[in-house]
Each structure stands twice: as structure tokens, then as C-alpha cells.
Amino acid sequence: MRFIHTSDWHIGRQLHNQSLLEDQAYVLDQIVTLAEQHTVDAVIIAGDIYDRSIPPASAVALLDEVLNRLITELGLQVLMIAGNHDGHERLGFAAKQMAASGLHIIGPLQADLTPIRLTSSSGDAYFYPLPYAEPATVRQVFEADAKGLSVSSHEEAMALLLEQVRSHDSQGLPKVVVSHCFLDGGSESESERPLSIGGADKISPRLFSEFDYVALGHLHGPQYKGSEHVRYSGSILKYSFSEQHQHKSVTLVDVTAHTPAQIQLLPLTALRDVRIIEGELAHLLDLGKTDAKREDYLMVRLLDKHAILDAMGKLRSVYPNVLHLERTGLMAGEQAVALNRDHIKKGEMAMFRDFFSQVSGEELSDAQQAVMDEILTKLHRDEGDSGGSTRVVAKGEQSA
Amino acid sequence: MRFIHTSDWHIGRQLHNQSLLEDQAYVLDQIVTLAEQHTVDAVIIAGDIYDRSIPPASAVALLDEVLNRLITELGLQVLMIAGNHDGHERLGFAAKQMAASGLHIIGPLQADLTPIRLTSSSGDAYFYPLPYAEPATVRQVFEADAKGLSVSSHEEAMALLLEQVRSHDSQGLPKVVVSHCFLDGGSESESERPLSIGGADKISPRLFSEFDYVALGHLHGPQYKGSEHVRYSGSILKYSFSEQHQHKSVTLVDVTAHTPAQIQLLPLTALRDVRIIEGELAHLLDLGKTDAKREDYLMVRLLDKHAILDAMGKLRSVYPNVLHLERTGLMAGEQAVALNRDHIKKGEMAMFRDFFSQVSGEELSDAQQAVMDEILTKLHRDEGDSGGSTRVVAKGEQSA
């Protein structure tokens, strides 16, 4: 049995208000191609199919198209579980009517774990889909209170679910668990929504180690925990700038009874990368002219220490997809200003002089400078001597 | 081929802010039972499955359950089209993966009309599903402008769609059209959302007369137009008080090649009826004590001519599901007041006297009456002599 393990598609997600639907279609097309090239039997999606419980209609249409290609055109089996971002009832609608076609969608958690036997000419395998569920949901579905079972943490809830997997007789076939959860020690990205506050969501990787493969979703960086076969595929795109150094991929897995799973990462290439560039404006604008990847989604950290009029507009004339701008230089300058009245005054005046010349195209005259001096002095007097005048300095952050 | 034709389920709909989910589950259960009892081959739902393009998760779960019973338990075929209330992309998600199970959902209109051959031991039939589509959508999907076709009205759009049905070779099998539209001369209810303003949505029934059966949705009262086999099944529940005298049903249809369709209405019984009761409060409260159907959804028209404190609360203590209250008596009284200053003053004072005695449990003293007189006189003076004082009379309508 050979399958692709992927997760965290988050179809419909935006990055700093920029729709990523085109980027998602681009990378999902690669997954279809990879599935075909590597002659897999199935594609497993470990949750967070959509980004929201009510996805936009365009996201529904994209998923529909991808499933038609995988299932109707390529004849593959697809198994997906609901993650913490998905609407379980919505995602699970008409799931029973889809199963015969090879599409297995597991929305709400049910008390009867349904092992799904996926077929392959090289040997079948049993898949155990565990949709994301809060401990409270597990408690309710399994009537834990009536049975005197303690299910207060994610770890206890998972232990209860895995007990069913353990006790199921797979008739010697490999057991693959599909789950959406947070394993203790996993490395997080900024684009994940925490499952719980204060670490109560952490599950020990040891719970999973006995199974043949564990296809996990939730963490956006590809990684394994405990053993190589207890693994996050990671998301299909960088969904935050904190992921700029991650290499996104899907996982190609071969499972056979009684031998360790064979694992290979298949890299994904984004239509537009998500990355951070840093430098002075003039230099960046210059670099941009020959930057073949200037359409990437960018966070720009400007190192210039002086005020710049419409920095975002100037950057976007070269890099059309700047999504976020940080005036690192300004902030550094601000921090560097000693809390000394003379220094502060000098800083502000210098900045205003830059600003004035950019707007008017002329230098500040002596008379103009005197007026400005008077205004600044008055401002500082009104604020008192507490050093509060640093508030006059513009904060260096601007977001698209 | 024997099937049930139904439409306008509007799952998730509310009536005067009252959820009808329990009522819908009750009546959908009857449809499942009728389908079983009458050994039908299929259930056809002619649009407005849900009430909104984004239905609540509970509505999705209810539809899922009904489909599981019809398809998985009874082994029936189900065909449904999107109506003007449905979200076409959402409803049509994974439709291709469901078809093999016997569930045919037709969401967005597509240029290639796909005839669906439903099977029956008594002879198959072809079904032509036409999901609801605005003329603009039809124009776009069929590239009508490029082809020089005029598609400006619903009638022209339907003619274009039906041309495909006409030209399809059904190999002698009966042709059943499934459509969600407004036929000219159809009788409307208050709970339908008009498809277009000013009558541009009207389609001539003659367009449909050549087919073996036409399963229509949109109008909430069961009815046929033109010929008996061009028919609206009507909604499954009364979705407005304007429908109080309608008898809701589903349509049992037998189609065979070369013979007219056999049609029978199968009545549905609501868990709670939707009706209007009229009378004086004391009388209604008295009747309610022995009214076996006092849990019905009621609009109450109170004929009492005097003010009543908390009439809604009093009614609900007997009829728990009063959803709307009309003070018909008060309004009639108001209208009956001649625009004569003396009469008006007398009317207001009499009403205030009723009100006062209800609140305080005492009669108005002479001194109190004098104060009130003075206030009324002042009010009328401030308003001038235009008869505007009728505005002081409370409007007799109160809605839950």
C-alpha cells in the first residue's frame, strides 16, 4: 500500500488579507501530479481541509475539483478527517454516499470507530480516522462520565480513542492512524490555532509508536516526533512569515505488514514564495528590478533610519505583493535614542526635515525651522519632562 | 418507474424566529415512511432543500440523516436540484462521488445537460435536472451572447434549457423534467422569495407540456399548471400564516412510456399546525383549555376592543406557541372612531381607564380622571386640530 500523506490545506485561507486560492490551486495541482507519478493507491488528508467551518463557495468548488481529479480521473482512494478548523457536520455531509466511490470523509467523531480498509494491488491496509475532537466531545461521545472514565486532557482523550485502534483485529494488515492533534515537543508556526491554552493539548508521541504509520495534521512544518513513522506532513503552503525557512512537502509512504514504513518527502513548489526581505529602500528597489521572484508574498524590513513617504507604494511598484512592512530602521533608531532631551529633539527635527524635503522637494528654510522648533518645544512642555516625547516618533510598523 | 416528487424542504427555516427543525424532522420522517410503504424507486426533490445558501450545521445533519435512511437503509435513488434559496456550489460538493450510491445532487447549472437514468424493475426513466438559474447565469453558461442567442427573461432561459431536453434521445423511455421556477398563473404564498421583480420570472406552462412529467419546486402550495403532469408538489410545511388553509403533501408519480403519468397526492401531517385563531381573549383562553392542538404555531387575532396588559403572555400560558398577535379589535376600534374631536377624546379616556384598572386593580378616581383629561387636552392642543390625535391610540400589532 502506497499513499501520499498531506494535511492542513486550509483552502480559503488568506495571508494578510490576500486570497491564496490561486496559490492553493497551484500546489494542489502538484499533489495530483505527484499522486499520479508515484502511482499511489490513496491520498490521506489529516485535517484542516478548509480554513473555516464555513468555507467560501470558491473553496468548496476548488476542493470539489481536486477530488474529481484524484478519484474520478485517477481512480484513487481519498481519506480525509476534520481538523480543528473544519466544520465537522458540514464536511461530513453525505459521507456514507461517497464511500463507495473511494472518497472517505470523516466529520464528527463517533463512538463506533470505523476502520477503513483501503485496497492496493501490493496489499491492503487498515486506516483509523480520528477527526479532531476536544476532550469534552470525546467524553460526551463515549459517555465517559457514566462509565467512570477520566477524559480531561487531550492525552486521555487520545488514549481512549487509540484503545479502540489497538483492540481492532486488522488480520495482519498494517495499521495506519490518521489524527489531527498536537504532539508534545512539536515545533509550532504562527499560522496554527492553538488547540488549548496552557499546554493541556499536548499528547505524548509514545501513545502512537506501536502503529505502522501515524499520519498527523495540525503543525504546519513537516516533522516527526518520537519515531520517524509518527509524522506531520505539514501544510501545503507557508501560511505565515514565521514559516519562511520551511520546505513544504507531502509525504510518500509505503506500508507493508511487519516491516517499517518507507517514508519519502516530495517537495511542493509554491506559485509565489512567502519570504522576508531586509535592506534600505533604494537598495531593495534596485534589487527588485532583476528579482525573478519579485511577485512573491513579501514582508519587507526597511533599514532606513529616516522617514519615508509612502514606502509601501514605492515598494509595491517593484514588488507587487508586499503584504507587510516593518520600519526596522526607524524602530532601531527610536530605541537608540537616549532618553535625553537634546537627543530626542535633534532626532525629531532631523526626521521632520527629511519628511519636509520629500513632500515639498525643498529644504527647510531657517524661518520654517524656527516655527517647527517652537512647536516641538511647546509639545514637550505640554507633555512634561517625563521622556514621553518619544511618543511623537512615529511607530515604524505599517501593515497591508 | 414510481417516485415521490417533493420540494421546498427549506431545512433550517424559522417561522417568526421559531426554529422548525423538529417539525421538519417529523415530516421528513413521514416522507421516508411513505417512500417505503409505496415501494417507490426514487425520491425527487425539486429545489430549496435548505432555506439559505449557508445552512446551519443542524440542518446539514438532518438532511444527512434523511438521505442515509432513503439511500442506505431503503436502497432508493434520490435526485435533488438546487433552488433559489440553496448555495449551488455548497450543495453540489462531491456530487460526482455520490452518484454511484444513487444520490444525484445537481448544484450549479452546467452547459452540458446531464440526463440521469434512474432505474426501476418496472422500467427506467430519464430525469433532466435543471437547477435554478437566473437568465444571466444561463446566458453566461451557454455563452449565449457569443452565439447570438437572446436570453433576457426566465422564459427565454428555460426555453434554451428545454431545447436540450427535447433533443436528447431517451430511447423511448419517459422524460421527467425537474425544475425550480415560477410558472405563469401559479398561486403564490407569502413564504416564497420572488425570483424577479415585476413579473419577469414568469414562464409559460406550455413550454413543459410535451414531457411525461414535470416535477416543479418554488411555489409552496401543491398545484398544477396547464396540464395535470406539470406540477408543483408544494413545500413540506406551512412556512407562513398565509398557507393556513393549504394541505401539504408529496406527489406519488408513476411514469411509463406512452401513457399519461399516474398522479396521487400523499398528505403530510405536521407535528404542529400553522393556523390563525380569532376571538376575544377570555373566550380564546377558555377554548384553549380543551384544545388538543394548543401547541400549534398560532397567529392570534384578538377582537377585544379595550387595551389588555401583556396579552401575549396570557395567551402563551395556554397556547405556548403563539408566534404573532394582532389586535384586530383595537384596530377596528381605531378605524371606527370618526374624526370627531369629542369621539376621539372619549375613546382615549375609555381605553386609559381600562388600562389603569388592569394595572392598579382600582377604578380611576375623579381627581385622577381630571389630571388625565388635562393631559389629553394638552396633547391635542399641541398637535393642532388636524385629527392627528389618532396617533395617540396604540397600534394594535405586536409580533413575537
PDB file of N, CA and C in Angstrom, chain A residues 89-123:
ATOM      1  N   GLU A  89     -19.829  18.730  10.896  1.00  0.00           N
ATOM      2  CA  GLU A  89     -21.087  18.293  10.268  1.00  0.00           C
ATOM      3  C   GLU A  89     -21.083  18.616   8.775  1.00  0.00           C
ATOM      4  N   ARG A  90     -20.655  19.834   8.476  1.00  0.00           N
ATOM      5  CA  ARG A  90     -20.635  20.252   7.077  1.00  0.00           C
ATOM      6  C   ARG A  90     -19.727  19.371   6.247  1.00  0.00           C
ATOM      7  N   LEU A  91     -18.508  19.147   6.758  1.00  0.00           N
ATOM      8  CA  LEU A  91     -17.535  18.366   5.993  1.00  0.00           C
ATOM      9  C   LEU A  91     -18.022  16.927   5.834  1.00  0.00           C
ATOM     10  N   GLY A  92     -18.719  16.424   6.857  1.00  0.00           N
ATOM     11  CA  GLY A  92     -19.122  15.020   6.848  1.00  0.00           C
ATOM     12  C   GLY A  92     -20.433  14.748   6.132  1.00  0.00           C
ATOM     13  N   PHE A  93     -21.051  15.777   5.520  1.00  0.00           N
ATOM     14  CA  PHE A  93     -22.351  15.605   4.869  1.00  0.00           C
ATOM     15  C   PHE A  93     -22.271  14.551   3.758  1.00  0.00           C
ATOM     16  N   ALA A  94     -23.214  13.636   3.773  1.00  0.00           N
ATOM     17  CA  ALA A  94     -23.366  12.605   2.723  1.00  0.00           C
ATOM     18  C   ALA A  94     -22.136  11.715   2.615  1.00  0.00           C
ATOM     19  N   ALA A  95     -21.369  11.626   3.697  1.00  0.00           N
ATOM     20  CA  ALA A  95     -20.141  10.821   3.670  1.00  0.00           C
ATOM     21  C   ALA A  95     -20.439   9.365   3.311  1.00  0.00           C
ATOM     22  N   LYS A  96     -21.556   8.852   3.813  1.00  0.00           N
ATOM     23  CA  LYS A  96     -21.883   7.446   3.521  1.00  0.00           C
ATOM     24  C   LYS A  96     -22.134   7.230   2.036  1.00  0.00           C
ATOM     25  N   GLN A  97     -22.678   8.264   1.374  1.00  0.00           N
ATOM     26  CA  GLN A  97     -22.989   8.117  -0.047  1.00  0.00           C
ATOM     27  C   GLN A  97     -21.731   8.247  -0.919  1.00  0.00           C
ATOM     28  N   MET A  98     -20.644   8.753  -0.316  1.00  0.00           N
ATOM     29  CA  MET A  98     -19.418   8.934  -1.098  1.00  0.00           C
ATOM     30  C   MET A  98     -18.498   7.727  -1.002  1.00  0.00           C
ATOM     31  N   ALA A  99     -18.668   6.959   0.062  1.00  0.00           N
ATOM     32  CA  ALA A  99     -17.676   5.929   0.382  1.00  0.00           C
ATOM     33  C   ALA A  99     -17.483   4.935  -0.762  1.00  0.00           C
ATOM     34  N   ALA A 100     -18.585   4.581  -1.432  1.00  0.00           N
ATOM     35  CA  ALA A 100     -18.486   3.584  -2.497  1.00  0.00           C
ATOM     36  C   ALA A 100     -17.575   4.060  -3.629  1.00  0.00           C
ATOM     37  N   SER A 101     -17.487   5.385  -3.796  1.00  0.00           N
ATOM     38  CA  SER A 101     -16.660   5.928  -4.874  1.00  0.00           C
ATOM     39  C   SER A 101     -15.189   5.983  -4.491  1.00  0.00           C
ATOM     40  N   GLY A 102     -14.878   5.658  -3.222  1.00  0.00           N
ATOM     41  CA  GLY A 102     -13.493   5.732  -2.764  1.00  0.00           C
ATOM     42  C   GLY A 102     -13.173   7.032  -2.037  1.00  0.00           C
ATOM     43  N   LEU A 103     -14.202   7.829  -1.764  1.00  0.00           N
ATOM     44  CA  LEU A 103     -13.980   9.066  -1.001  1.00  0.00           C
ATOM     45  C   LEU A 103     -14.486   8.852   0.425  1.00  0.00           C
ATOM     46  N   HIS A 104     -13.579   8.912   1.387  1.00  0.00           N
ATOM     47  CA  HIS A 104     -13.932   8.677   2.785  1.00  0.00           C
ATOM     48  C   HIS A 104     -13.713   9.970   3.560  1.00  0.00           C
ATOM     49  N   ILE A 105     -14.814  10.619   3.947  1.00  0.00           N
ATOM     50  CA  ILE A 105     -14.714  11.862   4.719  1.00  0.00           C
ATOM     51  C   ILE A 105     -15.226  11.569   6.121  1.00  0.00           C
ATOM     52  N   ILE A 106     -14.406  11.849   7.116  1.00  0.00           N
ATOM     53  CA  ILE A 106     -14.826  11.592   8.481  1.00  0.00           C
ATOM     54  C   ILE A 106     -14.965  12.932   9.185  1.00  0.00           C
ATOM     55  N   GLY A 107     -16.218  13.338   9.395  1.00  0.00           N
ATOM     56  CA  GLY A 107     -16.513  14.627  10.008  1.00  0.00           C
ATOM     57  C   GLY A 107     -16.592  14.501  11.518  1.00  0.00           C
ATOM     58  N   PRO A 108     -17.799  14.376  12.078  1.00  0.00           N
ATOM     59  CA  PRO A 108     -17.913  14.304  13.534  1.00  0.00           C
ATOM     60  C   PRO A 108     -17.370  12.971  14.080  1.00  0.00           C
ATOM     61  N   LEU A 109     -16.775  13.045  15.254  1.00  0.00           N
ATOM     62  CA  LEU A 109     -16.307  11.840  15.945  1.00  0.00           C
ATOM     63  C   LEU A 109     -17.512  10.971  16.302  1.00  0.00           C
ATOM     64  N   GLN A 110     -17.383   9.669  16.117  1.00  0.00           N
ATOM     65  CA  GLN A 110     -18.461   8.765  16.502  1.00  0.00           C
ATOM     66  C   GLN A 110     -17.942   7.706  17.452  1.00  0.00           C
ATOM     67  N   ALA A 111     -18.840   7.221  18.276  1.00  0.00           N
ATOM     68  CA  ALA A 111     -18.419   6.270  19.311  1.00  0.00           C
ATOM     69  C   ALA A 111     -17.882   4.984  18.689  1.00  0.00           C
ATOM     70  N   ASP A 112     -18.515   4.563  17.581  1.00  0.00           N
ATOM     71  CA  ASP A 112     -18.003   3.376  16.907  1.00  0.00           C
ATOM     72  C   ASP A 112     -16.906   3.779  15.951  1.00  0.00           C
ATOM     73  N   LEU A 113     -15.688   3.512  16.316  1.00  0.00           N
ATOM     74  CA  LEU A 113     -14.573   3.755  15.421  1.00  0.00           C
ATOM     75  C   LEU A 113     -14.780   2.882  14.188  1.00  0.00           C
ATOM     76  N   THR A 114     -14.719   3.472  13.014  1.00  0.00           N
ATOM     77  CA  THR A 114     -14.889   2.679  11.799  1.00  0.00           C
ATOM     78  C   THR A 114     -13.551   2.544  11.089  1.00  0.00           C
ATOM     79  N   PRO A 115     -12.900   1.402  11.224  1.00  0.00           N
ATOM     80  CA  PRO A 115     -11.661   1.195  10.481  1.00  0.00           C
ATOM     81  C   PRO A 115     -11.999   1.145   8.995  1.00  0.00           C
ATOM     82  N   ILE A 116     -11.196   1.754   8.168  1.00  0.00           N
ATOM     83  CA  ILE A 116     -11.453   1.765   6.729  1.00  0.00           C
ATOM     84  C   ILE A 116     -10.334   0.982   6.047  1.00  0.00           C
ATOM     85  N   ARG A 117     -10.742  -0.033   5.336  1.00  0.00           N
ATOM     86  CA  ARG A 117      -9.751  -0.849   4.654  1.00  0.00           C
ATOM     87  C   ARG A 117      -9.561  -0.307   3.245  1.00  0.00           C
ATOM     88  N   LEU A 118      -8.409   0.275   2.996  1.00  0.00           N
ATOM     89  CA  LEU A 118      -8.129   0.774   1.646  1.00  0.00           C
ATOM     90  C   LEU A 118      -7.390  -0.330   0.899  1.00  0.00           C
ATOM     91  N   THR A 119      -7.700  -0.395  -0.386  1.00  0.00           N
ATOM     92  CA  THR A 119      -7.199  -1.524  -1.166  1.00  0.00           C
ATOM     93  C   THR A 119      -5.996  -1.125  -2.015  1.00  0.00           C
ATOM     94  N   SER A 120      -5.179  -2.132  -2.276  1.00  0.00           N
ATOM     95  CA  SER A 120      -3.992  -1.911  -3.087  1.00  0.00           C
ATOM     96  C   SER A 120      -3.578  -3.250  -3.686  1.00  0.00           C
ATOM     97  N   SER A 121      -3.067  -3.204  -4.894  1.00  0.00           N
ATOM     98  CA  SER A 121      -2.591  -4.450  -5.511  1.00  0.00           C
ATOM     99  C   SER A 121      -1.361  -4.976  -4.773  1.00  0.00           C
ATOM    100  N   SER A 122      -0.672  -4.087  -4.039  1.00  0.00           N
ATOM    101  CA  SER A 122       0.503  -4.535  -3.294  1.00  0.00           C
ATOM    102  C   SER A 122       0.159  -4.881  -1.845  1.00  0.00           C
ATOM    103  N   GLY A 123      -1.109  -5.000  -1.524  1.00  0.00           N
ATOM    104  CA  GLY A 123      -1.519  -5.362  -0.167  1.00  0.00           C
ATOM    105  C   GLY A 123      -2.331  -4.260   0.490  1.00  0.00           C
TER     106      GLY A 123
END
